PDB file of C-alpha atoms in Angstrom:
ATOM      1  CA  GLY A   1      -9.877   1.329 -24.985  1.00  0.00           C
ATOM      2  CA  PRO A   2     -11.236   1.829 -21.503  1.00  0.00           C
ATOM      3  CA  VAL A   3     -11.408   5.331 -20.017  1.00  0.00           C
ATOM      4  CA  GLU A   4      -8.489   5.702 -17.594  1.00  0.00           C
ATOM      5  CA  SER A   5      -9.719   8.717 -15.605  1.00  0.00           C
ATOM      6  CA  GLU A   6     -12.497  11.262 -15.186  1.00  0.00           C
ATOM      7  CA  GLU A   7     -10.269  13.868 -16.833  1.00  0.00           C
ATOM      8  CA  ARG A   8      -9.883  11.621 -19.868  1.00  0.00           C
ATOM      9  CA  ALA A   9     -13.655  11.038 -19.966  1.00  0.00           C
ATOM     10  CA  VAL A  10     -14.256  14.796 -20.056  1.00  0.00           C
ATOM     11  CA  GLN A  11     -11.684  15.179 -22.833  1.00  0.00           C
ATOM     12  CA  ILE A  12     -13.159  12.356 -24.935  1.00  0.00           C
ATOM     13  CA  ALA A  13     -16.704  13.659 -24.562  1.00  0.00           C
ATOM     14  CA  LYS A  14     -15.596  17.153 -25.547  1.00  0.00           C
ATOM     15  CA  GLU A  15     -13.802  15.794 -28.631  1.00  0.00           C
ATOM     16  CA  ILE A  16     -16.664  13.643 -29.897  1.00  0.00           C
ATOM     17  CA  GLY A  17     -19.510  15.901 -28.800  1.00  0.00           C
ATOM     18  CA  TYR A  18     -22.630  15.311 -26.751  1.00  0.00           C
ATOM     19  CA  PRO A  19     -24.715  13.280 -26.316  1.00  0.00           C
ATOM     20  CA  VAL A  20     -22.366  10.431 -25.428  1.00  0.00           C
ATOM     21  CA  ILE A  21     -22.973   6.965 -24.066  1.00  0.00           C
ATOM     22  CA  ILE A  22     -20.855   5.346 -21.375  1.00  0.00           C
ATOM     23  CA  LYS A  23     -20.725   1.576 -21.763  1.00  0.00           C
ATOM     24  CA  ALA A  24     -19.232  -1.169 -19.632  1.00  0.00           C
ATOM     25  CA  VAL A  25     -16.410  -2.950 -21.454  1.00  0.00           C
ATOM     26  CA  ALA A  26     -17.765  -6.262 -20.127  1.00  0.00           C
ATOM     27  CA  GLY A  27     -21.374  -5.104 -20.487  1.00  0.00           C
ATOM     28  CA  GLY A  28     -24.602  -6.615 -21.549  1.00  0.00           C
ATOM     29  CA  GLY A  29     -28.297  -6.286 -20.844  1.00  0.00           C
ATOM     30  CA  GLY A  30     -28.113  -2.522 -20.468  1.00  0.00           C
ATOM     31  CA  ARG A  31     -26.162  -2.649 -17.204  1.00  0.00           C
ATOM     32  CA  GLY A  32     -23.236  -0.280 -16.913  1.00  0.00           C
ATOM     33  CA  MET A  33     -24.675   1.996 -19.611  1.00  0.00           C
ATOM     34  CA  ARG A  34     -25.470   5.677 -19.214  1.00  0.00           C
ATOM     35  CA  ILE A  35     -26.484   8.283 -21.773  1.00  0.00           C
ATOM     36  CA  VAL A  36     -25.042  11.715 -21.041  1.00  0.00           C
ATOM     37  CA  LYS A  37     -26.568  14.747 -22.742  1.00  0.00           C
ATOM     38  CA  GLN A  38     -24.515  17.523 -21.157  1.00  0.00           C
ATOM     39  CA  PRO A  39     -21.138  18.007 -19.475  1.00  0.00           C
ATOM     40  CA  SER A  40     -22.632  18.578 -16.005  1.00  0.00           C
ATOM     41  CA  GLU A  41     -23.979  15.001 -16.005  1.00  0.00           C
ATOM     42  CA  LEU A  42     -20.757  13.285 -17.057  1.00  0.00           C
ATOM     43  CA  GLN A  43     -18.983  12.762 -13.728  1.00  0.00           C
ATOM     44  CA  HIS A  44     -22.025  11.265 -11.972  1.00  0.00           C
ATOM     45  CA  ALA A  45     -22.907   9.064 -14.949  1.00  0.00           C
ATOM     46  CA  LEU A  46     -19.331   7.817 -15.249  1.00  0.00           C
ATOM     47  CA  ARG A  47     -19.131   6.838 -11.582  1.00  0.00           C
ATOM     48  CA  THR A  48     -22.560   5.174 -11.661  1.00  0.00           C
ATOM     49  CA  ALA A  49     -21.743   3.185 -14.795  1.00  0.00           C
ATOM     50  CA  GLN A  50     -18.405   2.064 -13.313  1.00  0.00           C
ATOM     51  CA  ARG A  51     -20.051   0.924 -10.064  1.00  0.00           C
ATOM     52  CA  GLU A  52     -22.804  -0.940 -11.923  1.00  0.00           C
ATOM     53  CA  ALA A  53     -20.281  -2.621 -14.207  1.00  0.00           C
ATOM     54  CA  GLU A  54     -18.102  -3.663 -11.277  1.00  0.00           C
ATOM     55  CA  ALA A  55     -21.095  -5.110  -9.427  1.00  0.00           C
ATOM     56  CA  ALA A  56     -22.583  -6.893 -12.438  1.00  0.00           C
ATOM     57  CA  PHE A  57     -19.461  -8.111 -14.246  1.00  0.00           C
ATOM     58  CA  GLY A  58     -16.575  -7.827 -11.779  1.00  0.00           C
ATOM     59  CA  ASN A  59     -14.989  -5.326 -14.174  1.00  0.00           C
ATOM     60  CA  GLY A  60     -15.565  -1.588 -13.752  1.00  0.00           C
ATOM     61  CA  ASP A  61     -13.905  -0.559 -17.012  1.00  0.00           C
ATOM     62  CA  VAL A  62     -16.045   1.598 -19.294  1.00  0.00           C
ATOM     63  CA  TYR A  63     -15.657   3.305 -22.631  1.00  0.00           C
ATOM     64  CA  ILE A  64     -17.353   6.343 -24.140  1.00  0.00           C
ATOM     65  CA  GLU A  65     -18.732   6.791 -27.622  1.00  0.00           C
ATOM     66  CA  ARG A  66     -20.982   9.227 -29.434  1.00  0.00           C
ATOM     67  CA  TYR A  67     -24.641   8.477 -28.781  1.00  0.00           C
ATOM     68  CA  LEU A  68     -26.769   8.649 -31.883  1.00  0.00           C
ATOM     69  CA  GLU A  69     -30.377   9.412 -31.059  1.00  0.00           C
ATOM     70  CA  SER A  70     -32.777   7.993 -33.597  1.00  0.00           C
ATOM     71  CA  PRO A  71     -34.239  10.742 -35.793  1.00  0.00           C
TER      72      PRO A  71
END
């Protein structure tokens, strides 16, 4: 489900491991998506993705998943 807080985002990212991708729940076309390669980038990326999603889709909810870089 959607990430409820920044604290939860940090916890999820730590559990699944970096890099992670933040995606807008209502997303499409690459808006509301951010790839995060290290913990220091997470807070800024989360806020940016939420703002973009809210502006583009009227829904700022995002989720986080492991980002698989192509080999």
